[in-house]
Coordinates of C-alpha atoms in Angstrom, one line a residue:
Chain A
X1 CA -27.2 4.4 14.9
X2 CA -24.7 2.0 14.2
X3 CA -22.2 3.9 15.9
X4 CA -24.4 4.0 19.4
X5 CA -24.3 0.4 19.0
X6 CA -20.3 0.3 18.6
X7 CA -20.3 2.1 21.6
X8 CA -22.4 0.0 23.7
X9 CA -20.5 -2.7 22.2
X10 CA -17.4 -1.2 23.6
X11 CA -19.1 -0.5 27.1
X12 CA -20.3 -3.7 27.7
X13 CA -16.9 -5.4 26.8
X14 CA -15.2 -3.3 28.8
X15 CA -17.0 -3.8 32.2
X16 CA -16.4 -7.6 31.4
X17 CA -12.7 -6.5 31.5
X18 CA -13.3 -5.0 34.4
X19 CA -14.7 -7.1 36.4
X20 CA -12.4 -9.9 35.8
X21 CA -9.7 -6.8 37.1
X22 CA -11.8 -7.0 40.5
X23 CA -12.0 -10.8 40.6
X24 CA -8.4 -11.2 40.2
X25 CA -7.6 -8.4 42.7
X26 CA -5.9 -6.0 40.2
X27 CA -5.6 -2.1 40.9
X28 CA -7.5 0.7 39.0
X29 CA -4.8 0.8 36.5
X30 CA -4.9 -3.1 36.0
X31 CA -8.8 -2.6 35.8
X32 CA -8.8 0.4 33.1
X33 CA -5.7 -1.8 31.0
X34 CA -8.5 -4.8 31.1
X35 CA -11.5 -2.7 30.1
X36 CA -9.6 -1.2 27.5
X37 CA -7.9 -4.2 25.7
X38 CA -11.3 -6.0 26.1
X39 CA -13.1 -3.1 24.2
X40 CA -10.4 -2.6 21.8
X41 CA -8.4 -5.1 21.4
X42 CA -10.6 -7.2 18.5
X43 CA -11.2 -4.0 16.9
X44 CA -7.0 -3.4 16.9
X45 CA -6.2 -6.7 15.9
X46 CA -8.7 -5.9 13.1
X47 CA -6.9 -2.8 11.5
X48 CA -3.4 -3.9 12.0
X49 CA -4.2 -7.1 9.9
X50 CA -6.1 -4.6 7.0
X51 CA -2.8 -2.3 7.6
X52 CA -5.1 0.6 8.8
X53 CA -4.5 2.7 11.7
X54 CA -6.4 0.9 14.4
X55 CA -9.9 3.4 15.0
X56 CA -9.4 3.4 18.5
X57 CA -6.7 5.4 17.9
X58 CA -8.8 8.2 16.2
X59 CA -12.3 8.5 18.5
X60 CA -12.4 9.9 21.8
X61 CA -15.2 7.9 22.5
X62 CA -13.3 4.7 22.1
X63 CA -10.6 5.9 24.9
X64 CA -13.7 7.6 27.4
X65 CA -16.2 4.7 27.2
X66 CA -13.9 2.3 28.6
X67 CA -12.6 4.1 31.5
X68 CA -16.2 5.4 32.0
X69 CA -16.8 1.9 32.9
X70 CA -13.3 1.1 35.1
X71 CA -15.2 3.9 36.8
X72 CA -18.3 2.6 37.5
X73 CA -17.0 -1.3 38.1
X74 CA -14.4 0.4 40.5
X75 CA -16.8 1.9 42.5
X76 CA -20.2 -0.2 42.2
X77 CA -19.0 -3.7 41.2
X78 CA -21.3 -5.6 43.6
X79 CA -24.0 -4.0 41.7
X80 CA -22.9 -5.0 38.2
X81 CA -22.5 -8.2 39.3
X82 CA -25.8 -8.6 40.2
X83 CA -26.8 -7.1 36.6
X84 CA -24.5 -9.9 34.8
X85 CA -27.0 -12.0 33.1
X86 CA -28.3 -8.4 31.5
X87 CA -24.4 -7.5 31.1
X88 CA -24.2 -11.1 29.5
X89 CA -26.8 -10.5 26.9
X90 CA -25.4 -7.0 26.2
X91 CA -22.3 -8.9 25.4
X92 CA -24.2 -11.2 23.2
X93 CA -24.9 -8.1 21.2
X94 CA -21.4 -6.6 21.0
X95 CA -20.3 -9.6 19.8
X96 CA -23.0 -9.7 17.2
X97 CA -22.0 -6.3 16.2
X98 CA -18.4 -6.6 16.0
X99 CA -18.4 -9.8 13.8
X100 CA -20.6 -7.9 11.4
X101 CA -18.7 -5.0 11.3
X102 CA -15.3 -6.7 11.9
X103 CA -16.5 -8.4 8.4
X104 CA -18.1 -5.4 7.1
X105 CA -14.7 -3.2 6.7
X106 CA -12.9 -6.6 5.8
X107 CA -15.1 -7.0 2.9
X108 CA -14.5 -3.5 1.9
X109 CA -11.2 -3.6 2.5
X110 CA -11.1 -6.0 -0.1
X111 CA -10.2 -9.3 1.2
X112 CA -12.3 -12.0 -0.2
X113 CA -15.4 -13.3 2.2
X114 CA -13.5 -16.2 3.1
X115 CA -11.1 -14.1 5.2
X116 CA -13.1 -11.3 5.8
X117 CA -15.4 -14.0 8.3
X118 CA -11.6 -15.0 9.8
X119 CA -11.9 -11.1 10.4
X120 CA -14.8 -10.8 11.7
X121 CA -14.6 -13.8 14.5
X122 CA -11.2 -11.9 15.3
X123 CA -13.0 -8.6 15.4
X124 CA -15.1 -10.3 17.5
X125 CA -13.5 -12.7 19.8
X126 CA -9.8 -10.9 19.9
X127 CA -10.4 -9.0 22.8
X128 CA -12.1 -11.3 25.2
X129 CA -8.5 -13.7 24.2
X130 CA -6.2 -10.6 25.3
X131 CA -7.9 -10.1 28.5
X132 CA -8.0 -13.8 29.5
X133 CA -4.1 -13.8 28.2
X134 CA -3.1 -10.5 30.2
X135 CA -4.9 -12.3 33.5
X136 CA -2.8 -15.2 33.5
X137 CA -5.4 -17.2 32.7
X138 CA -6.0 -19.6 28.6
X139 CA -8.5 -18.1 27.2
X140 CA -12.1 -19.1 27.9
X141 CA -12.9 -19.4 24.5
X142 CA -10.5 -22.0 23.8
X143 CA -11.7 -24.5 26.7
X144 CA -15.3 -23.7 28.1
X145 CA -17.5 -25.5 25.0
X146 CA -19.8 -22.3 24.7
X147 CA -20.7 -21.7 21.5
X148 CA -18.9 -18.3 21.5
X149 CA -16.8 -18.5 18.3
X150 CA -19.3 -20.2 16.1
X151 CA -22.4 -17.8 16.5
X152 CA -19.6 -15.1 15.2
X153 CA -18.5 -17.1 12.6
X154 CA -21.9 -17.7 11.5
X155 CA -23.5 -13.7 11.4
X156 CA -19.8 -13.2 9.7
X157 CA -20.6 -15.7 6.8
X158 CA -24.7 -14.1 6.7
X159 CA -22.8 -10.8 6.3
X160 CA -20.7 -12.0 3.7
X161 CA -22.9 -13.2 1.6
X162 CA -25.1 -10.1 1.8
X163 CA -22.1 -8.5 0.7
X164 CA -21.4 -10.5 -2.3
X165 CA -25.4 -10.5 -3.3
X166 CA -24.5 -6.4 -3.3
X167 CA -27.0 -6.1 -0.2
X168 CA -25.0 -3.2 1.8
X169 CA -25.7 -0.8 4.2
X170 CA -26.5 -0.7 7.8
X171 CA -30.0 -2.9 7.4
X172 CA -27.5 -5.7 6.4
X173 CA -24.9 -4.9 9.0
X174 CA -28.1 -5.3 11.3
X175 CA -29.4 -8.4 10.3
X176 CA -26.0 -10.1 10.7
X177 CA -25.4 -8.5 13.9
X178 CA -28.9 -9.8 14.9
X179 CA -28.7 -13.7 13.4
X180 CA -25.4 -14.1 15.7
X181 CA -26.8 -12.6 18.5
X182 CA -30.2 -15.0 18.5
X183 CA -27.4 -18.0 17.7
X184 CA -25.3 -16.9 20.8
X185 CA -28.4 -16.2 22.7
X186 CA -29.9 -19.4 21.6
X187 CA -26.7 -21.3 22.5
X188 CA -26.7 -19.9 26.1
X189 CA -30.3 -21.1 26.6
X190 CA -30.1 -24.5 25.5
X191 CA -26.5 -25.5 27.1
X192 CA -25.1 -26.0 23.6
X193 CA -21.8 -27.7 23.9
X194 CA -18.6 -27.7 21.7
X195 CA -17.4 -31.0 21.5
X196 CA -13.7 -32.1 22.5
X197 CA -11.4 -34.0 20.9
X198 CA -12.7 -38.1 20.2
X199 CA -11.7 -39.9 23.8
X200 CA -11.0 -36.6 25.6
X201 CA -13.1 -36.4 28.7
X202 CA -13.9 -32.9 30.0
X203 CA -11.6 -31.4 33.3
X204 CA -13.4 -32.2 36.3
Chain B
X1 CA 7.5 -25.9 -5.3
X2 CA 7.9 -23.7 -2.3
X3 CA 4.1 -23.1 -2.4
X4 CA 3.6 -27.0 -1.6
X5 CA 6.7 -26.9 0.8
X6 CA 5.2 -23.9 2.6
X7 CA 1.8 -25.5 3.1
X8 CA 3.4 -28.6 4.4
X9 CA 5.1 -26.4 6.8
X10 CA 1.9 -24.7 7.9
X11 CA -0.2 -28.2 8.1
X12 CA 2.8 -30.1 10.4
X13 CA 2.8 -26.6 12.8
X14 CA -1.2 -26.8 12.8
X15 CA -0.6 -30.6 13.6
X16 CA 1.2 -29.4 16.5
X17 CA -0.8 -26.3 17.6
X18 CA -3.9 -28.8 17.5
X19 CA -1.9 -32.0 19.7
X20 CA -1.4 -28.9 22.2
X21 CA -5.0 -28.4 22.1
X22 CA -6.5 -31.8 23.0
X23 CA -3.2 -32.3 25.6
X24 CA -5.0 -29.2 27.8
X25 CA -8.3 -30.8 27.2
X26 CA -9.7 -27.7 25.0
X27 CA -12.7 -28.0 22.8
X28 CA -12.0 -28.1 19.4
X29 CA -12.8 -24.2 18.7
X30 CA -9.5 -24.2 21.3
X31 CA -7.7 -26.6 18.9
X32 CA -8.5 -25.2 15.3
X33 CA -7.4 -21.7 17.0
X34 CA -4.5 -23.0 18.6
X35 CA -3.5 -24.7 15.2
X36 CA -4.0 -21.8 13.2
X37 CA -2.1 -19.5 15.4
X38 CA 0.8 -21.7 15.4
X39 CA 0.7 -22.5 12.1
X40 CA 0.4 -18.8 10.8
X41 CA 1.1 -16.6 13.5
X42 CA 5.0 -16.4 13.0
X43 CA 3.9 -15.4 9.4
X44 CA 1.5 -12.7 10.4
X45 CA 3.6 -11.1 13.3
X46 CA 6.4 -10.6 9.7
X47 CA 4.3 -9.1 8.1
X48 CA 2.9 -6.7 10.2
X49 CA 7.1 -5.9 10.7
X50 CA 6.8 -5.4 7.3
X51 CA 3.8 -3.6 7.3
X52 CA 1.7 -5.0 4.7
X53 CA -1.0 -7.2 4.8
X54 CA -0.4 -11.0 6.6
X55 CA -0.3 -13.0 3.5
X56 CA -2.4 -15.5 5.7
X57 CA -5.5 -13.3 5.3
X58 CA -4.9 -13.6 1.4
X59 CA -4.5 -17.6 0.8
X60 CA -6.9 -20.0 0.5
X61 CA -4.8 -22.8 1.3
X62 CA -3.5 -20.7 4.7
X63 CA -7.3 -21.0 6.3
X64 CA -8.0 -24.3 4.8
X65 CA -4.6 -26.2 6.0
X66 CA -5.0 -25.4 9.6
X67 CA -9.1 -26.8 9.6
X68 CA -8.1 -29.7 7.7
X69 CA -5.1 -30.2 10.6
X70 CA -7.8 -29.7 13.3
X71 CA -10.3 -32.2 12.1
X72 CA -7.1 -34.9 11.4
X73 CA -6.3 -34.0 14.7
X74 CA -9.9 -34.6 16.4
X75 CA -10.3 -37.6 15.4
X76 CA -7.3 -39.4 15.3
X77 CA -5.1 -37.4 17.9
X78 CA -3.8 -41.4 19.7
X79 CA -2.6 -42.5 15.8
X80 CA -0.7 -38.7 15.4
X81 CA 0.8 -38.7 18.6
X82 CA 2.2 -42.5 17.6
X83 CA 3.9 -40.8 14.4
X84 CA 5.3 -37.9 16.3
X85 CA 9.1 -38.5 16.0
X86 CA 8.0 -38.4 11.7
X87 CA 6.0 -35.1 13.1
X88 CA 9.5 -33.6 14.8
X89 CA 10.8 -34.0 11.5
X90 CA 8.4 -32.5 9.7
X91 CA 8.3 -29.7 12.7
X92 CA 12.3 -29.2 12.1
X93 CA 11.6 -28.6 8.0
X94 CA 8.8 -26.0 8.5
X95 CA 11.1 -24.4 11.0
X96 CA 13.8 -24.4 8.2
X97 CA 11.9 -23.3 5.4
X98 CA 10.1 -20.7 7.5
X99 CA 13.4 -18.7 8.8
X100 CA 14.6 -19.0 4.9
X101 CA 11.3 -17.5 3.6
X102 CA 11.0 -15.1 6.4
X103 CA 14.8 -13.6 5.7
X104 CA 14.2 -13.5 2.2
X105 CA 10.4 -11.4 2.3
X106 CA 12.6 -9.2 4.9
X107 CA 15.6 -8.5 2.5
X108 CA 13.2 -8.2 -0.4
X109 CA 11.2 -5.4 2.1
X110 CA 14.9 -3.6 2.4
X111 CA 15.7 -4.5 5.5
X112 CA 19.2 -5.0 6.3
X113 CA 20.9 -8.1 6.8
X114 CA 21.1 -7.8 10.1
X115 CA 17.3 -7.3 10.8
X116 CA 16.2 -10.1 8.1
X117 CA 17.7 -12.6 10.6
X118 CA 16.0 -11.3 13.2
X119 CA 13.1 -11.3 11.5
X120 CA 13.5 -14.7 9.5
X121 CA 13.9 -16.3 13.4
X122 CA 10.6 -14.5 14.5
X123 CA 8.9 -15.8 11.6
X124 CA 10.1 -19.5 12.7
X125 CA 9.8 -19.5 16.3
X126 CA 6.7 -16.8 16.3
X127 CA 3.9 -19.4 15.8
X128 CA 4.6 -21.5 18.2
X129 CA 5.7 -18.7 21.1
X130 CA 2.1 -17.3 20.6
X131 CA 0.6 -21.5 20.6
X132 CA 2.4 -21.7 24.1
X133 CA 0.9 -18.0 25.7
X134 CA -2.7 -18.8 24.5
X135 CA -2.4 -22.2 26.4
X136 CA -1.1 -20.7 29.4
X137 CA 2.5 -21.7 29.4
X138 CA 5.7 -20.3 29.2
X139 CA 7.2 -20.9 25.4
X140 CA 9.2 -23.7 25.4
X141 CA 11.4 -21.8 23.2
X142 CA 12.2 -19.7 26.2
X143 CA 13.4 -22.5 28.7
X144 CA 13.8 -25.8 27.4
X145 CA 17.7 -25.5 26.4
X146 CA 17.0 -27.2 23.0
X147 CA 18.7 -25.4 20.0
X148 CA 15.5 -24.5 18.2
X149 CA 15.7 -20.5 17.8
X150 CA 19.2 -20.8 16.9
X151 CA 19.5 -23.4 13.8
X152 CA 17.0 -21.2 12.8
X153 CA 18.9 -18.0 13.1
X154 CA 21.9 -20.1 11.5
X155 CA 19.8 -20.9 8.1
X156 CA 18.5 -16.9 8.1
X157 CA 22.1 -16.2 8.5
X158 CA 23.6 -17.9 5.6
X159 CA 20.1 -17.1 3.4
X160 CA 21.0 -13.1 4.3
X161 CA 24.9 -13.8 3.3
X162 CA 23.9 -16.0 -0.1
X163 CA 20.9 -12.6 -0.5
X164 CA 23.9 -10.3 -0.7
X165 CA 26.2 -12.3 -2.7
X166 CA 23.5 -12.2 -5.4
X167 CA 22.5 -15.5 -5.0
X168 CA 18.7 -15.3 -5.4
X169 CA 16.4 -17.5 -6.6
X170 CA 14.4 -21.1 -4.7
X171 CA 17.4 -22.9 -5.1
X172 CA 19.3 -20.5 -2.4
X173 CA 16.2 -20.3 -0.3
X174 CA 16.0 -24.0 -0.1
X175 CA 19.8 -24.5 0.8
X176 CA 19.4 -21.9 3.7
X177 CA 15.9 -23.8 5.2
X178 CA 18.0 -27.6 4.7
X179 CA 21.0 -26.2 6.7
X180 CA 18.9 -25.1 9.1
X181 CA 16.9 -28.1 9.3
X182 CA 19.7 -30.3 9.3
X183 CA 21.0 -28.0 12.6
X184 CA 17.9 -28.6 14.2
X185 CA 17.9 -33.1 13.5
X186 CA 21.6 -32.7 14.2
X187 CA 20.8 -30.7 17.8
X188 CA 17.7 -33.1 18.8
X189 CA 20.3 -36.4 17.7
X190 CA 23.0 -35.6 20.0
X191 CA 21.4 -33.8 22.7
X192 CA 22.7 -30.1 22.3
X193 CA 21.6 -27.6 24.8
X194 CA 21.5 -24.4 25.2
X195 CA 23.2 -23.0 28.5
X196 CA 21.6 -21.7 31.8
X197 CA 23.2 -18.7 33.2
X198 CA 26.5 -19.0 35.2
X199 CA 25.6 -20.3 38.4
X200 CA 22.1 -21.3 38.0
X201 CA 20.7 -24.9 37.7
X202 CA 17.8 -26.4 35.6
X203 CA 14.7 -27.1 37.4
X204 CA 14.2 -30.1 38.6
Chain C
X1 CA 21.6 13.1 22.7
X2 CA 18.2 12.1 22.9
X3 CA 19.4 8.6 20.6
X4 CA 22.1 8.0 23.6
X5 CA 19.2 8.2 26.2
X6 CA 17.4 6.1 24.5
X7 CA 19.9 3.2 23.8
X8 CA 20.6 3.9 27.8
X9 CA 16.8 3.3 28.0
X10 CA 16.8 -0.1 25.9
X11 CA 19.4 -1.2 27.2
X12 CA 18.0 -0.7 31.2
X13 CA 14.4 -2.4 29.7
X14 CA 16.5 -5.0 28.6
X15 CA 18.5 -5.8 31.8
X16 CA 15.7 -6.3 33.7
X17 CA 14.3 -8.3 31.0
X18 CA 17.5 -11.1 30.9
X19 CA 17.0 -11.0 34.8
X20 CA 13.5 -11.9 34.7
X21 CA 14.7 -14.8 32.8
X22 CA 17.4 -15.5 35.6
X23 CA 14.7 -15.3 38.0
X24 CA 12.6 -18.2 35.9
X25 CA 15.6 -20.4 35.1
X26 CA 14.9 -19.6 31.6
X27 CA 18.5 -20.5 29.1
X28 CA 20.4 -17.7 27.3
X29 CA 17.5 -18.1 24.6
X30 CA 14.6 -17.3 26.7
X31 CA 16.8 -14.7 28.5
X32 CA 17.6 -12.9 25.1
X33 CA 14.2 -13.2 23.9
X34 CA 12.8 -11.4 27.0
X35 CA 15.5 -8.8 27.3
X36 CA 14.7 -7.9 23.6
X37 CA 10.9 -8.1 24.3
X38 CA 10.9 -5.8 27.3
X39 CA 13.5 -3.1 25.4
X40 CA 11.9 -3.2 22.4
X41 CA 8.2 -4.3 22.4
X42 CA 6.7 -0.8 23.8
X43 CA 8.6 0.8 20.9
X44 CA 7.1 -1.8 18.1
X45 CA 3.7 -1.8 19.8
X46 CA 3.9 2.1 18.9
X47 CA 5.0 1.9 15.1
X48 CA 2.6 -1.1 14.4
X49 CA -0.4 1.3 15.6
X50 CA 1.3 4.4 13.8
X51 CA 1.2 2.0 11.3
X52 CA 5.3 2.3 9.9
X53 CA 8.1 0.0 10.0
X54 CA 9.0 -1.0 13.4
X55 CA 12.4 1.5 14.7
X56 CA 13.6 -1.7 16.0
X57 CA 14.1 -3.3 12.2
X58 CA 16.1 -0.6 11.0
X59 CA 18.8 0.2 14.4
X60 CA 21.6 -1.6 14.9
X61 CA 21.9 -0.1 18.1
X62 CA 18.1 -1.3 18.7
X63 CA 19.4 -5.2 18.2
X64 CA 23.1 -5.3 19.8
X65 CA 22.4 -3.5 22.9
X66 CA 19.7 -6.0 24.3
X67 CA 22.3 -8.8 23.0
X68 CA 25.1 -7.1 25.0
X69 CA 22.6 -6.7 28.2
X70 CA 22.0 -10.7 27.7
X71 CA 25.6 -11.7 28.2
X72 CA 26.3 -9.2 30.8
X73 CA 23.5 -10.7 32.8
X74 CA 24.8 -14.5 31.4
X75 CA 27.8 -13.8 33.3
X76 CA 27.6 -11.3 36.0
X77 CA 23.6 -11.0 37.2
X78 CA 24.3 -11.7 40.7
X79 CA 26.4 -8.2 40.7
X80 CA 23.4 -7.0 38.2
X81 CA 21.2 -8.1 41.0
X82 CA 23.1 -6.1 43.8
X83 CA 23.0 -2.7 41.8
X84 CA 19.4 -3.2 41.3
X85 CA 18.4 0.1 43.0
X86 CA 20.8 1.8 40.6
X87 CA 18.9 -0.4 37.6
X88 CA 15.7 0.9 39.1
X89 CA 16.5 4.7 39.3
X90 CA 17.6 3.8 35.4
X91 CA 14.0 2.1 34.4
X92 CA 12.5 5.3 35.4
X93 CA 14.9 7.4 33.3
X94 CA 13.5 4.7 30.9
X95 CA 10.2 5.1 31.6
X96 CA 9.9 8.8 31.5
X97 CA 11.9 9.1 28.0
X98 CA 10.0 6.3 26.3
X99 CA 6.9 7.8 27.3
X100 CA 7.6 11.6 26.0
X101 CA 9.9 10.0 22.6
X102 CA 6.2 7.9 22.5
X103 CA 4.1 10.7 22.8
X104 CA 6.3 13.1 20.7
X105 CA 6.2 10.5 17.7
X106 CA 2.5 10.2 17.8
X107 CA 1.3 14.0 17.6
X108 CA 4.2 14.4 14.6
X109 CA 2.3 11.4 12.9
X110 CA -1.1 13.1 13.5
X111 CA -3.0 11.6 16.7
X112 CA -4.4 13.9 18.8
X113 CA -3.5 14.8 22.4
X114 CA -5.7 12.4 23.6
X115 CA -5.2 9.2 21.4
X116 CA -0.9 10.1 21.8
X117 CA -1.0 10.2 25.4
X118 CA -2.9 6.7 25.1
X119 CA 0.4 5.6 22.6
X120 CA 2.8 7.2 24.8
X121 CA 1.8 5.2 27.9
X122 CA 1.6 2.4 25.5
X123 CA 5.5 2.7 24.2
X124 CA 6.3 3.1 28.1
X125 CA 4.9 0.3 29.5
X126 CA 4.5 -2.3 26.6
X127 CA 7.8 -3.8 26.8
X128 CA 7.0 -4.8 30.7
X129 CA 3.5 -6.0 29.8
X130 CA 5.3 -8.7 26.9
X131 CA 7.7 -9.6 29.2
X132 CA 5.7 -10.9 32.1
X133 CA 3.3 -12.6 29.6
X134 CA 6.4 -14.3 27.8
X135 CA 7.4 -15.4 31.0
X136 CA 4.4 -16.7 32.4
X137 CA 2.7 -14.0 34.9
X138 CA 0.0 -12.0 35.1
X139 CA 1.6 -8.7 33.9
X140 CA 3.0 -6.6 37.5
X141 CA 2.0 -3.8 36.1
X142 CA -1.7 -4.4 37.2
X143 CA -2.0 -5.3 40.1
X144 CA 1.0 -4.3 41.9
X145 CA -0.2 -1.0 42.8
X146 CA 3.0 1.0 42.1
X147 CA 2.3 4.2 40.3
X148 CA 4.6 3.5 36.9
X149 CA 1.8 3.8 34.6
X150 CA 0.4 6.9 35.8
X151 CA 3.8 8.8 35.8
X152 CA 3.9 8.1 32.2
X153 CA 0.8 9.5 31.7
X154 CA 1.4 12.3 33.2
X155 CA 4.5 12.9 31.5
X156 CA 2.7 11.8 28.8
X157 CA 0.3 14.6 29.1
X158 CA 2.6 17.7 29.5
X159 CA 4.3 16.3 26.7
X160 CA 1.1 16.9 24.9
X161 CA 0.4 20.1 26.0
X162 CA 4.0 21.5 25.3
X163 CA 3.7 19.9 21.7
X164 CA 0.3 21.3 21.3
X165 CA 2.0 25.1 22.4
X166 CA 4.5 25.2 19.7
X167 CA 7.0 24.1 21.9
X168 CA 8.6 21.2 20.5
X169 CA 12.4 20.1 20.1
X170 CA 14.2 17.8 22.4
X171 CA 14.0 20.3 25.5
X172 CA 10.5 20.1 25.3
X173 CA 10.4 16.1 25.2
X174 CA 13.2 16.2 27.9
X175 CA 11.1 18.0 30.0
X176 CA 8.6 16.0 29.9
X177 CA 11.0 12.7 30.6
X178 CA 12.2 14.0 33.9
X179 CA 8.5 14.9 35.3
X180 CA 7.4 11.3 34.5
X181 CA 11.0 10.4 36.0
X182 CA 10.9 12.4 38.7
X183 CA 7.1 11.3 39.7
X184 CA 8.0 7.4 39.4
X185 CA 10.7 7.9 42.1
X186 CA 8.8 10.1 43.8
X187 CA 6.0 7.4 44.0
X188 CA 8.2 4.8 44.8
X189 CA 10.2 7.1 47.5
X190 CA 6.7 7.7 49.1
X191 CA 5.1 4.6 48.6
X192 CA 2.1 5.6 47.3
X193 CA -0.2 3.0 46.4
X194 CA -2.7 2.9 43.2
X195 CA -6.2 1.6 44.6
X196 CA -8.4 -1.6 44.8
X197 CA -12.2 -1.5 43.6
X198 CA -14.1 -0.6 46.6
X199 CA -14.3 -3.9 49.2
X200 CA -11.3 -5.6 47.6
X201 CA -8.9 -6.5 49.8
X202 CA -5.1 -6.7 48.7
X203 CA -4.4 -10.7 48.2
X204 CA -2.2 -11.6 51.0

């Protein structure tokens, strides 16, 4: 179960990578790098940090699912553009998932819950950064005022103090997945904004 | 002693990472990330040399420090910017006392002397190199011809000579971060820089 | 034999490196910071996921030669710039071995077929990928539509297969270096071209 939803996760992240490949004009290979280091790259970040061998480095699914969808961007793009506000709430739910797993195997990993949630937003978040960084572009989630970050940070602290409370297993993982989903979800709908710095003005 | 040295370090490189932040108009998920990357980053990128786990995602104070830097930031970026030449200074002791801290965990780990420098420098400089590719710049480090990477290399240099001369301890750790730091004042007082390669000119 | 291939290698990565740095008017720090990055990055990006010390923080050879590289360039890159076609032929040398060494290390450490082709390819091209980021562009590897990381791949691949047969040793991972070398030049001989998504047009 869970693992079906790590790898939708992984497919919905990586057609976001992709299609950023076809909007800057990049070839195949540019396309299947950004699928790939959307999709894994949090995850990556992740086990390097706990000292792990990074998973993607162990499942074949983890190396198929993301060139499964270069493939499909590559050759149907108009189409999954069309589909993006589904894609868009897909990713809402990958990034649900990964913060509560990210923060999951942190927890169990041993760090405390305080930096097992700095794990889980990374889990989450990491591999949306890399993508915007290997584009040539800052990061979206350092300047567009989504509430991207936060709803992550949020289902990482719910999952941490399940944790602590000894409430494990995948119902937990669920509910923590869930919570940031509704909050990103939530966010999207009601034009929640980050605020900038007092006296900053927004660009443009 | 150090402990209190290194968090000032870490707080005046958040300071910076954050300044950075409201300068390319990000929200303020942009600026706590930019100040925690700067401020830890070089730290993290050591020890995953070293292969254990970033002592970042072990401290309290390492999470903390950064957020604390960000808020300060947020809402009184015009009255930090005013203090910035008490900032620079601040900048050119974290960069001493990070090279020194950085050689010593590397000789400590077994590596040679040789590689401690190198790895005492990347420890230094590493924080801010990563602050400049998330906001979509070339490092500074990389072309502004101020002696930055090498006072630091300097200070690891002499920390990795007093290492194998058996003088251990905080006393040798601080002597290698105030040379280094006094390199660094020296360079920015009298206008040292670092050459271009034969026959090419500075831009603009 | 294979050790003076592969200094030949980092020491090729790390020309084009320094003249990358050249190119961007960078000072002899930014150029030795790139033509260590391009040697040497692939290489770390590999041990970090195989999760052991970095090669790089234990060869001598592994820090002089990109130093040497730097002040060759320093003083002589417009004749480094004439032999460029020599340089070239030389990357794919370095290509081809970086991705077999790559591949070889990962199946001894215990990824299979699959995930050590991934890490070959990685080791390969990783060192490019840094360097363009470092220096400010969006990485050439995707989207200029040169086959280099498919070569590796494939070398990559029979490196795999050979491994996987029992037939290891360093005629077996020189094999594979010269198919992956021999396909880059072949690709750039022929110009073959790596393709857009379907109804993207080449920019320009």
């Amino acid at each position: 179960m869970t693992q079906v939803l790590d790898l939708v996760g992984i497919f919905v992240f990586a057609l976001s990578g992709a299609l950023v490949g076809v909007r800057r004009r990049l070839d195949v290979v540019g396309m299947a790098v950004l699928a790939s280091v959307t999709a894994l790259g949090g995850g990556i970040l992740r086990d390097l940090i706990l000292n792990v061998r990074p998973a993607a480095f162990f499942s074949v699914g983890y190396v198929v699912v993301p060139l499964a969808a270069t493939v499909i961007v590559f050759f149907w793009h108009p189409h999954v553009q069309r589909v993006m506000p589904v894609v868009n709430v897909f990713d809402a739910a990958g990034l649900g998932l990964f913060c509560a797993v990210g923060t999951e195997k942190a927890l169990v990993a041993g760090l405390s819950p305080l930096h097992s949630v700095l794990l889980g937003v990374t889990t989450a978040v990491g591999g949306g950064v890399l993508r915007d960084m290997l584009s040539g572009q800052i990061p979206v989630l350092l300047y567009d005022r989504q509430f991207y970050a936060v709803p992550a940070m949020l289902g990482s602290a719910v999952m941490a103090v399940l944790y602590v409370l000894d409430l494990h297993g995948w119902t937990a993982t669920l509910a923590a997945a869930v919570l940031a989903f509704g909050l990103r979800i939530a966010a999207v709908r009601f034009r929640l904004r980050a605020p900038l710095a007092r006296g900053v003005t927004a660009p443009d």
